[in-house]
Coordinates of N, CA, C and O and ligand atoms in Angstrom, one line a residue:
M281 N -24.6 -3.9 2.7 CA -23.5 -4.5 1.9 C -23.0 -3.4 0.9 O -23.7 -2.5 0.5
A282 N -21.7 -3.6 0.6 CA -21.1 -2.6 -0.3 C -19.9 -3.2 -1.0 O -19.4 -4.2 -0.6
Y283 N -19.4 -2.5 -2.0 CA -18.1 -2.8 -2.6 C -17.0 -2.0 -1.8 O -17.3 -1.0 -1.3
V284 N -15.8 -2.6 -1.9 CA -14.7 -2.1 -1.1 C -13.5 -2.0 -2.0 O -13.2 -2.9 -2.7
I285 N -12.8 -0.8 -1.9 CA -11.5 -0.7 -2.6 C -10.4 -1.1 -1.7 O -10.2 -0.6 -0.6
T286 N -9.5 -2.0 -2.3 CA -8.4 -2.6 -1.5 C -7.0 -2.2 -2.0 O -6.9 -1.3 -2.9
S287 N -6.0 -2.8 -1.5 CA -4.6 -2.3 -1.6 C -4.1 -2.1 -3.1 O -3.3 -1.2 -3.2
P288 N -4.6 -2.8 -4.1 CA -4.0 -2.5 -5.4 C -4.2 -1.1 -5.9 O -3.5 -0.5 -6.7
C289 N -5.3 -0.4 -5.3 CA -5.5 1.0 -5.6 C -4.4 1.9 -5.1 O -4.2 3.0 -5.7
I290 N -3.8 1.6 -4.1 CA -2.8 2.4 -3.4 C -1.7 2.7 -4.4 O -1.0 1.8 -5.0
G291 N -1.4 4.0 -4.7 CA -0.4 4.4 -5.6 C -0.8 4.3 -7.1 O -0.1 4.7 -8.0
E292 N -2.1 3.8 -7.3 CA -2.6 3.6 -8.7 C -3.5 4.8 -9.0 O -3.1 5.7 -9.8
K293 N -4.6 4.8 -8.3 CA -5.5 5.9 -8.4 C -5.8 6.5 -9.7 O -5.8 7.7 -10.0
F294 N -6.1 5.6 -10.7 CA -6.4 6.1 -12.0 C -7.8 6.8 -12.0 O -8.1 7.7 -12.9
G295 N -8.7 6.4 -11.1 CA -10.0 7.0 -11.0 C -11.1 6.6 -12.0 O -12.1 7.2 -12.0
E296 N -10.8 5.5 -12.7 CA -11.9 5.0 -13.6 C -13.2 4.8 -12.9 O -14.3 5.0 -13.4
C297 N -13.0 4.2 -11.6 CA -14.2 3.9 -10.9 C -15.1 5.1 -10.6 O -16.3 5.0 -10.6
L298 N -14.5 6.2 -10.4 CA -15.2 7.4 -10.1 C -16.1 7.8 -11.2 O -17.2 8.3 -10.9
D299 N -15.7 7.6 -12.4 CA -16.5 8.1 -13.6 C -17.7 7.2 -13.8 O -18.6 7.7 -14.4
V300 N -17.7 6.0 -13.3 CA -18.9 5.1 -13.6 C -19.9 4.9 -12.5 O -20.9 4.4 -12.7
C301 N -19.5 5.4 -11.3 CA -20.4 5.2 -10.2 C -21.7 6.0 -10.3 O -21.7 7.2 -10.4
P302 N -22.9 5.3 -10.4 CA -24.1 6.0 -10.6 C -24.6 6.8 -9.5 O -25.5 7.7 -9.6
V303 N -24.1 6.6 -8.3 CA -24.6 7.3 -7.1 C -23.5 8.2 -6.5 O -23.6 8.8 -5.4
D304 N -22.3 8.3 -7.2 CA -21.3 9.2 -6.9 C -20.8 9.0 -5.4 O -20.7 10.0 -4.7
C305 N -20.5 7.8 -5.1 CA -20.2 7.5 -3.7 C -18.7 7.2 -3.5 O -18.3 6.6 -2.5
I306 N -17.9 7.4 -4.5 CA -16.4 7.2 -4.5 C -15.7 8.5 -4.3 O -16.0 9.4 -5.0
D307 N -14.7 8.5 -3.4 CA -14.0 9.8 -3.2 C -12.5 9.5 -3.0 O -12.1 8.4 -2.6
E308 N -11.7 10.5 -3.3 CA -10.3 10.3 -3.2 C -9.7 10.6 -1.8 O -9.9 11.6 -1.2
G309 N -9.0 9.6 -1.3 CA -8.3 9.7 0.0 C -6.8 10.1 -0.3 O -6.4 10.3 -1.4
E310 N -6.1 10.1 0.8 CA -4.7 10.5 0.6 C -3.9 9.6 -0.3 O -3.1 10.1 -1.2
N311 N -4.0 8.3 -0.2 CA -3.2 7.4 -1.1 C -4.0 6.3 -1.8 O -3.5 5.5 -2.4
Q312 N -5.4 6.4 -1.6 CA -6.2 5.5 -2.4 C -7.6 6.1 -2.4 O -7.9 7.1 -1.8
Y313 N -8.5 5.5 -3.3 CA -9.9 5.9 -3.3 C -10.7 5.1 -2.4 O -10.3 4.0 -2.0
F314 N -11.8 5.6 -1.9 CA -12.7 4.9 -1.0 C -14.1 4.9 -1.5 O -14.5 5.9 -2.2
I315 N -14.9 3.9 -1.2 CA -16.3 3.8 -1.5 C -17.0 4.0 -0.2 O -16.7 3.4 0.8
D316 N -18.0 4.9 -0.2 CA -18.9 5.1 1.0 C -19.8 3.9 1.1 O -20.8 3.8 0.3
P317 N -19.6 3.1 2.1 CA -20.4 1.9 2.2 C -21.9 2.1 2.6 O -22.7 1.2 2.3
D318 N -22.2 3.3 3.0 CA -23.6 3.6 3.4 C -24.4 4.1 2.1 O -25.6 4.1 2.1
I319 N -23.7 4.4 1.1 CA -24.3 4.9 -0.1 C -24.3 3.9 -1.3 O -25.2 3.9 -2.1
C320 N -23.2 3.1 -1.4 CA -23.0 2.2 -2.5 C -24.2 1.3 -2.6 O -24.8 0.8 -1.7
I321 N -24.7 1.1 -3.9 CA -25.9 0.4 -4.2 C -25.5 -1.0 -4.8 O -26.4 -1.7 -5.3
D322 N -24.3 -1.4 -4.6 CA -23.9 -2.8 -5.1 C -24.1 -3.0 -6.5 O -24.4 -4.2 -6.9
C323 N -23.9 -2.0 -7.4 CA -24.2 -2.3 -8.8 C -23.0 -3.0 -9.5 O -23.2 -3.6 -10.5
G324 N -21.8 -2.9 -9.0 CA -20.6 -3.5 -9.5 C -20.0 -2.8 -10.7 O -19.0 -3.3 -11.3
A325 N -20.5 -1.7 -11.1 CA -19.9 -1.0 -12.2 C -18.5 -0.6 -12.0 O -17.6 -0.7 -12.9
C326 N -18.1 -0.2 -10.8 CA -16.7 0.2 -10.5 C -15.8 -1.0 -10.6 O -14.7 -0.9 -11.2
Q327 N -16.2 -2.1 -10.1 CA -15.4 -3.3 -10.2 C -15.1 -3.7 -11.6 O -13.9 -4.1 -11.9
A328 N -16.0 -3.5 -12.5 CA -15.8 -3.9 -13.9 C -14.8 -3.1 -14.6 O -14.1 -3.5 -15.6
V329 N -14.5 -1.8 -14.2 CA -13.6 -1.0 -14.9 C -12.2 -0.8 -14.2 O -11.3 -0.2 -14.8
C330 N -12.1 -1.3 -13.0 CA -10.8 -1.1 -12.3 C -9.7 -1.9 -13.0 O -9.8 -3.1 -13.0
P331 N -8.7 -1.2 -13.4 CA -7.6 -1.9 -14.2 C -6.7 -2.8 -13.4 O -6.0 -3.6 -13.9
V332 N -6.7 -2.6 -12.0 CA -5.8 -3.4 -11.2 C -6.6 -4.3 -10.2 O -6.0 -4.8 -9.3
D333 N -7.9 -4.5 -10.5 CA -8.7 -5.4 -9.7 C -8.6 -5.2 -8.2 O -8.4 -6.1 -7.4
A334 N -8.8 -3.9 -7.9 CA -8.7 -3.5 -6.5 C -10.1 -3.6 -5.7 O -10.1 -3.4 -4.5
I335 N -11.2 -3.7 -6.5 CA -12.5 -3.6 -5.9 C -13.2 -5.0 -5.7 O -13.3 -5.7 -6.7
F336 N -13.7 -5.2 -4.5 CA -14.3 -6.5 -4.2 C -15.6 -6.2 -3.5 O -15.7 -5.2 -2.7
H337 N -16.6 -7.1 -3.7 CA -17.8 -7.0 -2.8 C -17.4 -7.4 -1.4 O -16.6 -8.3 -1.2
E338 N -18.0 -6.8 -0.5 CA -17.7 -7.0 0.9 C -17.8 -8.5 1.3 O -17.0 -9.0 2.1
E339 N -18.7 -9.2 0.7 CA -18.8 -10.7 1.0 C -17.8 -11.5 0.3 O -17.6 -12.7 0.6
E340 N -17.1 -11.0 -0.7 CA -16.1 -11.8 -1.5 C -14.7 -11.4 -1.2 O -13.8 -12.0 -1.7
M341 N -14.4 -10.4 -0.4 CA -13.0 -10.0 -0.2 C -12.4 -10.9 0.9 O -13.0 -11.6 1.7
L342 N -11.1 -10.9 0.8 CA -10.3 -11.8 1.7 C -10.4 -11.2 3.1 O -10.5 -10.0 3.3
P343 N -10.3 -12.0 4.1 CA -10.3 -11.6 5.5 C -9.3 -10.4 5.8 O -9.7 -9.5 6.5
E344 N -8.2 -10.5 5.2 CA -7.2 -9.5 5.5 C -7.5 -8.2 4.9 O -6.9 -7.2 5.2
D345 N -8.5 -8.2 4.0 CA -8.8 -6.9 3.3 C -10.0 -6.2 4.1 O -10.4 -5.1 3.7
E346 N -10.5 -6.8 5.1 CA -11.6 -6.2 5.9 C -11.1 -4.8 6.5 O -12.0 -3.9 6.7
I347 N -9.9 -4.6 6.7 CA -9.4 -3.4 7.2 C -9.7 -2.2 6.2 O -9.9 -1.1 6.6
Y348 N -9.9 -2.6 4.9 CA -10.2 -1.5 3.9 C -11.6 -1.0 4.1 O -11.9 0.1 3.8
L349 N -12.5 -1.9 4.5 CA -13.9 -1.5 4.8 C -13.9 -0.5 6.0 O -14.6 0.5 6.0
Q350 N -13.1 -0.9 7.0 CA -12.9 -0.1 8.2 C -12.4 1.3 7.8 O -12.9 2.3 8.2
K351 N -11.4 1.3 6.9 CA -10.8 2.6 6.5 C -11.8 3.4 5.8 O -11.8 4.6 6.0
A352 N -12.6 2.8 4.9 CA -13.6 3.6 4.2 C -14.6 4.2 5.2 O -15.0 5.3 5.0
R353 N -15.1 3.4 6.1 CA -16.0 3.9 7.1 C -15.4 5.1 7.9 O -16.0 6.1 8.1
E354 N -14.1 5.0 8.2 CA -13.4 6.0 9.0 C -13.3 7.3 8.1 O -13.5 8.4 8.5
F355 N -12.9 7.0 6.8 CA -12.7 8.2 5.9 C -14.0 9.0 5.7 O -14.0 10.2 5.8
F356 N -15.1 8.3 5.5 CA -16.4 9.0 5.3 C -17.0 9.5 6.6 O -17.6 10.6 6.6
G357 N -16.7 8.8 7.7 CA -17.2 9.3 9.0 C -16.5 10.6 9.4 O -17.1 11.5 9.8
A358 N -15.2 10.6 9.1 CA -14.4 11.8 9.4 C -14.8 13.0 8.5 O -14.6 14.1 9.0
A359 N -15.3 12.7 7.3 CA -15.6 13.8 6.4 C -16.9 14.5 6.7 O -17.3 15.5 6.2
Q360 N -17.7 13.8 7.6 CA -19.1 14.3 7.9 C -19.0 15.5 8.9 O -18.2 15.5 9.7
Ligands
SF4_487 S1 -10.3 2.2 -10.8 FE1 -9.3 0.9 -9.2 S2 -7.2 1.7 -9.1 FE2 -8.5 3.2 -10.1 S3 -9.1 4.6 -8.4 FE3 -10.7 3.1 -8.7 S4 -10.2 1.4 -7.3 FE4 -8.4 2.7 -7.5
SF4_488 S1 -20.7 -0.9 -6.7 FE1 -21.8 0.7 -7.9 S2 -22.6 2.1 -6.4 FE2 -21.1 0.9 -5.4 S3 -19.2 2.2 -5.5 FE3 -19.2 0.7 -7.2 S4 -20.2 1.9 -8.9 FE4 -20.7 2.9 -7.0

């Protein structure tokens, strides 16, 4: 399980989430930030600080946002 960054981050990218993640698993993509779902420890710290409510737990996000989990997997998979 992991937290996932969704569409409100696009074009926003303030990066507050990056500063609070205790395991440093958030990275900047081309037009949004991504959380590495294999490293995220589900602490919720990033969700608490996101000013645009872009971050959701995998189990709580809307079905149409599941594409963002896919994008995160692709982003970190491609970076390896
Ligand atoms: S805090 Fe929210 S808007 Fe800012 S980079 Fe993180 S997910 Fe995107
Ligand atoms: S839930 Fe915690 S571990 Fe996961 S990305 Fe957010 S701050 Fe990092």
